[in-house]
Amino acid sequence: MERTAVNPWDWSIKLGYNQAEVIEGATRQVICAGQTAVDENGAPQHPGEMRAQISLALDNLEAVLNGAGMNLGNVVKLGVYATDVDEALKNLDLMGMRFGPHRVAPPMTLLGATRLAVSGLLFEIEATAMA
């Protein structure tokens, strides 16, 4: 699979994502459901702690991808939902820390939500991955 970044402006690169990517040669695609800060039994973790919830949601996303034989380097699109966008933005350095070693900056959309499906959750991330 070959990825070519499309960035008519550089401001999004500074935030850790590309405006678009051209994907060529992919043969498998995985669509991941939204991952949140829950344990292996689905119980919410880290109430009120945005940074800890982002970290656990990313752990859970990695676990799903690993189960499909992929990793964060295969992610080509992210959808992020947060109950407090400003607080999420303060902690999005975690995204760079996790995706950076894979040398990818997938296109991303961040949306504010009044609440997520399970009370107490603050952050949810969904992904499309290709190999």
Short mmCIF file of N, CA, C and O in Angstrom, two decimals:
data_model
loop_
_atom_site.label_atom_id
_atom_site.label_comp_id
_atom_site.label_asym_id
_atom_site.label_seq_id
_atom_site.Cartn_x
_atom_site.Cartn_y
_atom_site.Cartn_z
N MET A 1 0.84 -1.17 0.00
CA MET A 1 0.00 0.00 0.00
C MET A 1 0.89 1.24 0.00
O MET A 1 1.85 1.31 0.75
N GLU A 2 0.56 2.19 -0.83
CA GLU A 2 1.30 3.44 -0.91
C GLU A 2 0.38 4.60 -0.53
O GLU A 2 -0.76 4.68 -1.00
N ARG A 3 0.88 5.48 0.34
CA ARG A 3 0.11 6.63 0.79
C ARG A 3 0.80 7.90 0.30
O ARG A 3 2.00 8.06 0.47
N THR A 4 0.01 8.80 -0.26
CA THR A 4 0.54 10.09 -0.69
C THR A 4 -0.28 11.18 -0.02
O THR A 4 -1.50 11.26 -0.22
N ALA A 5 0.38 12.00 0.79
CA ALA A 5 -0.31 13.08 1.49
C ALA A 5 -0.73 14.17 0.52
O ALA A 5 -0.01 14.48 -0.44
N VAL A 6 -1.90 14.77 0.78
CA VAL A 6 -2.40 15.90 0.02
C VAL A 6 -2.65 17.03 1.03
O VAL A 6 -3.54 16.92 1.87
N ASN A 7 -1.83 18.07 0.94
CA ASN A 7 -1.92 19.19 1.88
C ASN A 7 -1.72 20.50 1.14
O ASN A 7 -0.59 20.97 1.02
N PRO A 8 -2.79 21.12 0.62
CA PRO A 8 -2.63 22.40 -0.05
C PRO A 8 -2.14 23.50 0.89
O PRO A 8 -1.60 24.50 0.46
N TRP A 9 -2.32 23.29 2.22
CA TRP A 9 -1.85 24.20 3.26
C TRP A 9 -1.11 23.36 4.28
O TRP A 9 -1.33 22.18 4.39
N ASP A 10 -0.26 24.01 5.09
CA ASP A 10 0.51 23.22 6.05
C ASP A 10 -0.01 23.27 7.47
O ASP A 10 0.51 22.60 8.36
N TRP A 11 -1.09 24.02 7.75
CA TRP A 11 -1.54 24.17 9.12
C TRP A 11 -1.98 22.85 9.76
O TRP A 11 -1.75 22.62 10.94
N SER A 12 -2.58 21.94 8.98
CA SER A 12 -3.03 20.68 9.58
C SER A 12 -1.85 19.75 9.89
O SER A 12 -1.92 18.97 10.84
N ILE A 13 -0.79 19.86 9.13
CA ILE A 13 0.40 19.04 9.39
C ILE A 13 0.94 19.37 10.78
O ILE A 13 1.33 18.48 11.53
N LYS A 14 0.92 20.66 11.13
CA LYS A 14 1.38 21.09 12.45
C LYS A 14 0.51 20.51 13.56
O LYS A 14 0.96 20.36 14.69
N LEU A 15 -0.74 20.19 13.24
CA LEU A 15 -1.65 19.59 14.22
C LEU A 15 -1.63 18.07 14.18
O LEU A 15 -2.32 17.41 14.95
N GLY A 16 -0.86 17.50 13.24
CA GLY A 16 -0.68 16.06 13.23
C GLY A 16 -1.54 15.26 12.28
O GLY A 16 -1.65 14.05 12.42
N TYR A 17 -2.16 15.94 11.30
CA TYR A 17 -2.94 15.17 10.34
C TYR A 17 -2.87 15.80 8.95
O TYR A 17 -2.60 16.98 8.81
N ASN A 18 -3.08 14.96 7.95
CA ASN A 18 -3.11 15.41 6.55
C ASN A 18 -4.53 15.79 6.18
O ASN A 18 -5.50 15.23 6.70
N GLN A 19 -4.65 16.71 5.22
CA GLN A 19 -5.97 17.07 4.71
C GLN A 19 -6.60 15.90 3.96
O GLN A 19 -7.80 15.69 4.02
N ALA A 20 -5.78 15.15 3.27
CA ALA A 20 -6.25 13.97 2.53
C ALA A 20 -5.05 13.08 2.27
O ALA A 20 -3.90 13.50 2.43
N GLU A 21 -5.34 11.85 1.89
CA GLU A 21 -4.30 10.92 1.47
C GLU A 21 -4.82 10.14 0.28
O GLU A 21 -5.97 9.71 0.27
N VAL A 22 -3.96 9.96 -0.72
CA VAL A 22 -4.26 9.07 -1.83
C VAL A 22 -3.71 7.70 -1.43
O VAL A 22 -2.53 7.58 -1.09
N ILE A 23 -4.57 6.70 -1.45
CA ILE A 23 -4.17 5.34 -1.07
C ILE A 23 -4.17 4.49 -2.33
O ILE A 23 -5.19 4.40 -3.02
N GLU A 24 -3.03 3.87 -2.61
CA GLU A 24 -2.92 3.00 -3.79
C GLU A 24 -2.38 1.64 -3.38
O GLU A 24 -1.53 1.55 -2.49
N GLY A 25 -2.90 0.61 -4.00
CA GLY A 25 -2.38 -0.73 -3.78
C GLY A 25 -2.91 -1.43 -2.54
O GLY A 25 -2.39 -2.47 -2.16
N ALA A 26 -3.93 -0.90 -1.89
CA ALA A 26 -4.49 -1.55 -0.70
C ALA A 26 -5.32 -2.76 -1.13
O ALA A 26 -6.03 -2.71 -2.13
N THR A 27 -5.24 -3.83 -0.35
CA THR A 27 -6.01 -5.04 -0.67
C THR A 27 -6.99 -5.43 0.43
O THR A 27 -7.89 -6.21 0.19
N ARG A 28 -6.79 -4.91 1.64
CA ARG A 28 -7.69 -5.20 2.75
C ARG A 28 -8.09 -3.90 3.43
O ARG A 28 -7.29 -3.00 3.58
N GLN A 29 -9.34 -3.86 3.89
CA GLN A 29 -9.82 -2.69 4.61
C GLN A 29 -10.51 -3.16 5.88
O GLN A 29 -11.25 -4.14 5.88
N VAL A 30 -10.26 -2.45 6.98
CA VAL A 30 -10.91 -2.73 8.26
C VAL A 30 -11.61 -1.46 8.71
O VAL A 30 -10.99 -0.39 8.76
N ILE A 31 -12.88 -1.58 9.03
CA ILE A 31 -13.67 -0.46 9.55
C ILE A 31 -13.86 -0.72 11.04
O ILE A 31 -14.50 -1.71 11.42
N CYS A 32 -13.30 0.13 11.87
CA CYS A 32 -13.36 -0.06 13.32
C CYS A 32 -14.51 0.76 13.91
O CYS A 32 -14.67 1.93 13.60
N ALA A 33 -15.27 0.14 14.79
CA ALA A 33 -16.28 0.85 15.57
C ALA A 33 -15.59 1.84 16.48
O ALA A 33 -14.39 1.73 16.76
N GLY A 34 -16.33 2.79 16.98
CA GLY A 34 -15.77 3.76 17.91
C GLY A 34 -15.22 3.08 19.15
O GLY A 34 -15.88 2.22 19.74
N GLN A 35 -14.00 3.45 19.52
CA GLN A 35 -13.35 2.89 20.70
C GLN A 35 -13.30 3.96 21.78
O GLN A 35 -13.01 5.13 21.51
N THR A 36 -13.59 3.53 23.00
CA THR A 36 -13.66 4.45 24.12
C THR A 36 -12.79 3.94 25.27
O THR A 36 -12.09 2.95 25.13
N ALA A 37 -12.89 4.61 26.39
CA ALA A 37 -12.12 4.24 27.58
C ALA A 37 -12.90 3.24 28.42
O ALA A 37 -13.43 3.56 29.47
N VAL A 38 -12.97 2.01 27.91
CA VAL A 38 -13.64 0.94 28.65
C VAL A 38 -12.66 -0.21 28.86
O VAL A 38 -11.70 -0.37 28.09
N ASP A 39 -12.91 -1.02 29.89
CA ASP A 39 -12.06 -2.18 30.13
C ASP A 39 -12.55 -3.36 29.30
O ASP A 39 -13.47 -3.21 28.48
N GLU A 40 -11.94 -4.53 29.50
CA GLU A 40 -12.28 -5.71 28.69
C GLU A 40 -13.72 -6.18 28.88
O GLU A 40 -14.23 -6.95 28.08
N ASN A 41 -14.40 -5.67 29.91
CA ASN A 41 -15.80 -6.02 30.14
C ASN A 41 -16.76 -4.93 29.68
O ASN A 41 -17.96 -5.03 29.89
N GLY A 42 -16.22 -3.85 29.10
CA GLY A 42 -17.05 -2.75 28.63
C GLY A 42 -17.38 -1.72 29.69
O GLY A 42 -18.22 -0.85 29.46
N ALA A 43 -16.74 -1.80 30.86
CA ALA A 43 -17.01 -0.84 31.94
C ALA A 43 -16.18 0.42 31.73
O ALA A 43 -14.96 0.34 31.52
N PRO A 44 -16.82 1.60 31.78
CA PRO A 44 -16.09 2.85 31.61
C PRO A 44 -14.99 3.02 32.66
O PRO A 44 -15.16 2.62 33.81
N GLN A 45 -13.88 3.61 32.24
CA GLN A 45 -12.73 3.84 33.10
C GLN A 45 -12.38 5.32 33.11
O GLN A 45 -12.72 6.06 32.20
N HIS A 46 -11.68 5.75 34.13
CA HIS A 46 -11.12 7.10 34.24
C HIS A 46 -12.18 8.21 34.16
O HIS A 46 -12.08 9.12 33.33
N PRO A 47 -13.21 8.17 35.03
CA PRO A 47 -14.25 9.20 34.97
C PRO A 47 -13.67 10.61 35.13
O PRO A 47 -12.83 10.84 36.01
N GLY A 48 -14.08 11.50 34.24
CA GLY A 48 -13.67 12.89 34.31
C GLY A 48 -12.25 13.18 33.88
O GLY A 48 -11.81 14.33 33.96
N GLU A 49 -11.50 12.20 33.41
CA GLU A 49 -10.10 12.39 33.05
C GLU A 49 -9.91 12.23 31.54
O GLU A 49 -9.71 11.14 31.04
N MET A 50 -9.98 13.34 30.82
CA MET A 50 -9.90 13.30 29.36
C MET A 50 -8.61 12.64 28.88
O MET A 50 -8.64 11.77 28.00
N ARG A 51 -7.47 13.02 29.44
CA ARG A 51 -6.20 12.49 28.95
C ARG A 51 -6.13 10.97 29.13
O ARG A 51 -5.72 10.25 28.22
N ALA A 52 -6.53 10.49 30.28
CA ALA A 52 -6.51 9.05 30.53
C ALA A 52 -7.50 8.32 29.63
O ALA A 52 -7.23 7.21 29.15
N GLN A 53 -8.64 8.94 29.35
CA GLN A 53 -9.62 8.32 28.46
C GLN A 53 -9.11 8.26 27.03
O GLN A 53 -9.30 7.25 26.34
N ILE A 54 -8.45 9.30 26.57
CA ILE A 54 -7.88 9.28 25.22
C ILE A 54 -6.85 8.16 25.13
O ILE A 54 -6.84 7.38 24.16
N SER A 55 -5.99 8.05 26.11
CA SER A 55 -4.96 7.02 26.10
C SER A 55 -5.55 5.61 26.06
O SER A 55 -5.12 4.77 25.26
N LEU A 56 -6.57 5.35 26.87
CA LEU A 56 -7.18 4.02 26.88
C LEU A 56 -7.96 3.76 25.59
O LEU A 56 -7.93 2.65 25.06
N ALA A 57 -8.62 4.78 25.05
CA ALA A 57 -9.32 4.61 23.77
C ALA A 57 -8.33 4.23 22.67
O ALA A 57 -8.61 3.37 21.83
N LEU A 58 -7.15 4.85 22.68
CA LEU A 58 -6.12 4.51 21.71
C LEU A 58 -5.59 3.09 21.94
O LEU A 58 -5.34 2.36 20.98
N ASP A 59 -5.44 2.69 23.20
CA ASP A 59 -5.04 1.31 23.51
C ASP A 59 -6.06 0.34 22.92
O ASP A 59 -5.70 -0.68 22.30
N ASN A 60 -7.35 0.66 23.11
CA ASN A 60 -8.40 -0.22 22.62
C ASN A 60 -8.44 -0.25 21.09
O ASN A 60 -8.66 -1.31 20.49
N LEU A 61 -8.21 0.90 20.46
CA LEU A 61 -8.13 0.92 19.00
C LEU A 61 -6.98 0.04 18.52
O LEU A 61 -7.15 -0.75 17.58
N GLU A 62 -5.84 0.15 19.16
CA GLU A 62 -4.69 -0.69 18.78
C GLU A 62 -5.02 -2.17 18.94
O GLU A 62 -4.64 -2.99 18.10
N ALA A 63 -5.73 -2.52 20.00
CA ALA A 63 -6.09 -3.93 20.23
C ALA A 63 -6.99 -4.45 19.12
O ALA A 63 -6.81 -5.56 18.62
N VAL A 64 -7.96 -3.64 18.69
CA VAL A 64 -8.85 -4.04 17.60
C VAL A 64 -8.05 -4.21 16.31
O VAL A 64 -8.20 -5.20 15.60
N LEU A 65 -7.19 -3.24 16.02
CA LEU A 65 -6.37 -3.32 14.81
C LEU A 65 -5.46 -4.54 14.84
O LEU A 65 -5.33 -5.25 13.84
N ASN A 66 -4.84 -4.79 15.99
CA ASN A 66 -3.98 -5.96 16.12
C ASN A 66 -4.76 -7.24 15.87
O ASN A 66 -4.24 -8.18 15.26
N GLY A 67 -6.00 -7.28 16.33
CA GLY A 67 -6.84 -8.45 16.10
C GLY A 67 -7.12 -8.69 14.63
O GLY A 67 -7.42 -9.81 14.22
N ALA A 68 -7.03 -7.62 13.84
CA ALA A 68 -7.23 -7.73 12.39
C ALA A 68 -5.90 -7.84 11.65
O ALA A 68 -5.86 -7.75 10.42
N GLY A 69 -4.81 -8.01 12.38
CA GLY A 69 -3.49 -8.12 11.75
C GLY A 69 -2.95 -6.79 11.27
O GLY A 69 -2.12 -6.76 10.35
N MET A 70 -3.36 -5.69 11.87
CA MET A 70 -2.91 -4.35 11.48
C MET A 70 -2.43 -3.60 12.71
O MET A 70 -2.49 -4.11 13.83
N ASN A 71 -1.98 -2.35 12.49
CA ASN A 71 -1.58 -1.48 13.60
C ASN A 71 -1.93 -0.04 13.23
O ASN A 71 -2.53 0.21 12.18
N LEU A 72 -1.55 0.90 14.07
CA LEU A 72 -1.90 2.30 13.82
C LEU A 72 -1.33 2.81 12.50
O LEU A 72 -1.87 3.73 11.90
N GLY A 73 -0.26 2.21 12.04
CA GLY A 73 0.33 2.61 10.76
C GLY A 73 -0.57 2.32 9.56
O GLY A 73 -0.36 2.87 8.49
N ASN A 74 -1.56 1.47 9.75
CA ASN A 74 -2.50 1.14 8.68
C ASN A 74 -3.71 2.07 8.64
O ASN A 74 -4.52 2.00 7.71
N VAL A 75 -3.87 2.93 9.64
CA VAL A 75 -5.05 3.80 9.72
C VAL A 75 -4.97 4.87 8.64
O VAL A 75 -3.97 5.57 8.50
N VAL A 76 -6.06 5.00 7.88
CA VAL A 76 -6.11 5.99 6.80
C VAL A 76 -7.16 7.06 7.04
O VAL A 76 -7.20 8.06 6.32
N LYS A 77 -8.01 6.90 8.07
CA LYS A 77 -9.06 7.90 8.36
C LYS A 77 -9.49 7.75 9.81
O LYS A 77 -9.66 6.64 10.30
N LEU A 78 -9.62 8.89 10.51
CA LEU A 78 -10.05 8.90 11.89
C LEU A 78 -11.27 9.79 12.07
O LEU A 78 -11.34 10.88 11.48
N GLY A 79 -12.20 9.35 12.88
CA GLY A 79 -13.32 10.15 13.35
C GLY A 79 -13.21 10.22 14.86
O GLY A 79 -13.11 9.19 15.52
N VAL A 80 -13.16 11.43 15.40
CA VAL A 80 -12.99 11.62 16.84
C VAL A 80 -14.17 12.41 17.36
O VAL A 80 -14.57 13.41 16.77
N TYR A 81 -14.70 11.96 18.50
CA TYR A 81 -15.84 12.61 19.14
C TYR A 81 -15.46 12.92 20.58
O TYR A 81 -14.89 12.07 21.27
N ALA A 82 -15.77 14.12 21.05
CA ALA A 82 -15.42 14.51 22.41
C ALA A 82 -16.55 15.34 23.01
O ALA A 82 -17.16 16.16 22.32
N THR A 83 -16.78 15.13 24.29
CA THR A 83 -17.80 15.92 24.97
C THR A 83 -17.28 17.31 25.33
O THR A 83 -18.07 18.20 25.64
N ASP A 84 -15.97 17.51 25.30
CA ASP A 84 -15.34 18.81 25.54
C ASP A 84 -14.20 18.95 24.53
O ASP A 84 -13.10 18.44 24.75
N VAL A 85 -14.49 19.61 23.42
CA VAL A 85 -13.52 19.73 22.34
C VAL A 85 -12.26 20.45 22.80
O VAL A 85 -11.14 20.04 22.47
N ASP A 86 -12.41 21.51 23.59
CA ASP A 86 -11.23 22.25 24.05
C ASP A 86 -10.32 21.35 24.89
O ASP A 86 -9.09 21.38 24.73
N GLU A 87 -10.89 20.56 25.77
CA GLU A 87 -10.09 19.65 26.60
C GLU A 87 -9.45 18.57 25.74
O GLU A 87 -8.30 18.18 25.96
N ALA A 88 -10.18 18.07 24.75
CA ALA A 88 -9.61 17.07 23.84
C ALA A 88 -8.43 17.66 23.09
O ALA A 88 -7.38 17.02 22.98
N LEU A 89 -8.57 18.88 22.57
CA LEU A 89 -7.48 19.51 21.82
C LEU A 89 -6.24 19.68 22.69
O LEU A 89 -5.12 19.53 22.20
N LYS A 90 -6.41 19.96 23.96
CA LYS A 90 -5.26 20.10 24.87
C LYS A 90 -4.49 18.79 25.00
O LYS A 90 -3.32 18.80 25.38
N ASN A 91 -5.16 17.68 24.73
CA ASN A 91 -4.55 16.36 24.94
C ASN A 91 -4.30 15.58 23.66
O ASN A 91 -3.92 14.41 23.72
N LEU A 92 -4.49 16.22 22.52
CA LEU A 92 -4.29 15.50 21.25
C LEU A 92 -2.82 15.23 20.96
O LEU A 92 -2.51 14.53 20.00
N ASP A 93 -1.91 15.73 21.79
CA ASP A 93 -0.51 15.35 21.62
C ASP A 93 -0.36 13.84 21.76
O ASP A 93 0.55 13.24 21.19
N LEU A 94 -1.29 13.21 22.48
CA LEU A 94 -1.27 11.75 22.61
C LEU A 94 -1.42 11.08 21.25
O LEU A 94 -0.83 10.02 21.00
N MET A 95 -2.19 11.68 20.37
CA MET A 95 -2.36 11.13 19.02
C MET A 95 -1.02 11.13 18.30
O MET A 95 -0.63 10.13 17.70
N GLY A 96 -0.31 12.24 18.37
CA GLY A 96 0.99 12.32 17.72
C GLY A 96 1.99 11.34 18.32
O GLY A 96 2.78 10.73 17.60
N MET A 97 1.92 11.16 19.64
CA MET A 97 2.82 10.22 20.30
C MET A 97 2.55 8.79 19.86
O MET A 97 3.48 7.99 19.77
N ARG A 98 1.30 8.48 19.56
CA ARG A 98 0.95 7.11 19.18
C ARG A 98 1.09 6.86 17.68
O ARG A 98 1.53 5.80 17.26
N PHE A 99 0.69 7.84 16.86
CA PHE A 99 0.77 7.66 15.41
C PHE A 99 2.14 8.03 14.86
O PHE A 99 2.57 7.49 13.84
N GLY A 100 2.85 8.95 15.52
CA GLY A 100 4.15 9.41 15.06
C GLY A 100 5.16 8.31 14.78
O GLY A 100 5.80 8.32 13.72
N PRO A 101 5.34 7.35 15.69
CA PRO A 101 6.31 6.29 15.43
C PRO A 101 6.00 5.47 14.17
O PRO A 101 6.88 4.86 13.59
N HIS A 102 4.74 5.48 13.75
CA HIS A 102 4.34 4.76 12.54
C HIS A 102 4.51 5.63 11.29
O HIS A 102 4.27 5.18 10.18
N ARG A 103 4.87 6.89 11.53
CA ARG A 103 5.09 7.87 10.45
C ARG A 103 3.87 8.06 9.58
O ARG A 103 3.96 8.12 8.35
N VAL A 104 2.70 8.14 10.23
CA VAL A 104 1.46 8.42 9.51
C VAL A 104 0.74 9.57 10.21
O VAL A 104 0.91 9.79 11.41
N ALA A 105 -0.03 10.31 9.45
CA ALA A 105 -0.86 11.41 9.96
C ALA A 105 -2.20 11.34 9.24
O ALA A 105 -2.49 12.13 8.36
N PRO A 106 -3.03 10.33 9.60
CA PRO A 106 -4.27 10.12 8.86
C PRO A 106 -5.21 11.31 8.92
O PRO A 106 -5.26 12.00 9.95
N PRO A 107 -5.94 11.56 7.83
CA PRO A 107 -6.96 12.60 7.86
C PRO A 107 -7.90 12.33 9.04
O PRO A 107 -8.23 11.18 9.34
N MET A 108 -8.32 13.42 9.69
CA MET A 108 -9.10 13.29 10.92
C MET A 108 -10.18 14.35 10.98
O MET A 108 -9.98 15.48 10.54
N THR A 109 -11.31 13.97 11.57
CA THR A 109 -12.36 14.92 11.89
C THR A 109 -12.62 14.84 13.38
O THR A 109 -12.76 13.74 13.92
N LEU A 110 -12.67 15.99 14.06
CA LEU A 110 -12.97 16.06 15.48
C LEU A 110 -14.31 16.77 15.63
O LEU A 110 -14.47 17.89 15.18
N LEU A 111 -15.25 16.09 16.28
CA LEU A 111 -16.59 16.65 16.50
C LEU A 111 -16.91 16.71 17.97
O LEU A 111 -16.59 15.79 18.72
N GLY A 112 -17.59 17.78 18.38
CA GLY A 112 -18.08 17.88 19.74
C GLY A 112 -19.43 17.19 19.85
O GLY A 112 -20.23 17.21 18.92
N ALA A 113 -19.65 16.54 20.99
CA ALA A 113 -20.91 15.84 21.24
C ALA A 113 -21.38 16.19 22.64
O ALA A 113 -20.55 16.33 23.55
N THR A 114 -22.68 16.32 22.83
CA THR A 114 -23.18 16.63 24.16
C THR A 114 -22.95 15.47 25.12
O THR A 114 -22.75 15.67 26.30
N ARG A 115 -22.99 14.24 24.58
CA ARG A 115 -22.64 13.06 25.36
C ARG A 115 -22.38 11.91 24.41
O ARG A 115 -22.78 11.95 23.25
N LEU A 116 -21.69 10.90 24.92
CA LEU A 116 -21.43 9.70 24.13
C LEU A 116 -22.41 8.61 24.58
O LEU A 116 -23.22 8.83 25.47
N ALA A 117 -22.34 7.44 23.96
CA ALA A 117 -23.33 6.40 24.21
C ALA A 117 -23.41 5.96 25.66
O ALA A 117 -24.48 5.65 26.16
N VAL A 118 -22.27 5.93 26.34
CA VAL A 118 -22.24 5.50 27.74
C VAL A 118 -21.91 6.71 28.61
O VAL A 118 -20.91 7.40 28.37
N SER A 119 -22.74 6.95 29.60
CA SER A 119 -22.54 8.08 30.51
C SER A 119 -21.15 8.02 31.13
O SER A 119 -20.68 6.96 31.54
N GLY A 120 -20.49 9.17 31.20
CA GLY A 120 -19.16 9.25 31.79
C GLY A 120 -18.03 9.20 30.79
O GLY A 120 -16.91 9.58 31.10
N LEU A 121 -18.31 8.71 29.59
CA LEU A 121 -17.27 8.69 28.57
C LEU A 121 -17.15 10.07 27.95
O LEU A 121 -18.15 10.73 27.67
N LEU A 122 -15.90 10.49 27.72
CA LEU A 122 -15.61 11.83 27.21
C LEU A 122 -15.06 11.84 25.81
O LEU A 122 -15.06 12.88 25.15
N PHE A 123 -14.55 10.71 25.34
CA PHE A 123 -13.78 10.65 24.09
C PHE A 123 -14.05 9.34 23.38
O PHE A 123 -14.09 8.28 24.02
N GLU A 124 -14.21 9.39 22.06
CA GLU A 124 -14.40 8.18 21.25
C GLU A 124 -13.67 8.37 19.93
O GLU A 124 -13.67 9.46 19.37
N ILE A 125 -13.04 7.30 19.47
CA ILE A 125 -12.28 7.38 18.22
C ILE A 125 -12.63 6.17 17.35
O ILE A 125 -12.64 5.04 17.81
N GLU A 126 -12.96 6.46 16.08
CA GLU A 126 -13.22 5.40 15.13
C GLU A 126 -12.20 5.51 14.01
O GLU A 126 -11.67 6.59 13.76
N ALA A 127 -11.93 4.39 13.36
CA ALA A 127 -10.86 4.39 12.36
C ALA A 127 -11.20 3.49 11.18
O ALA A 127 -11.92 2.50 11.32
N THR A 128 -10.64 3.87 10.04
CA THR A 128 -10.62 3.01 8.87
C THR A 128 -9.15 2.71 8.61
O THR A 128 -8.32 3.62 8.61
N ALA A 129 -8.86 1.43 8.44
CA ALA A 129 -7.48 1.01 8.21
C ALA A 129 -7.40 0.20 6.93
O ALA A 129 -8.37 -0.47 6.54
N MET A 130 -6.26 0.25 6.26
CA MET A 130 -6.06 -0.49 5.02
C MET A 130 -4.67 -1.11 5.00
O MET A 130 -3.73 -0.59 5.58
N ALA A 131 -4.58 -2.22 4.32
CA ALA A 131 -3.28 -2.87 4.13
C ALA A 131 -3.18 -3.35 2.70
O ALA A 131 -4.15 -3.52 2.02
#
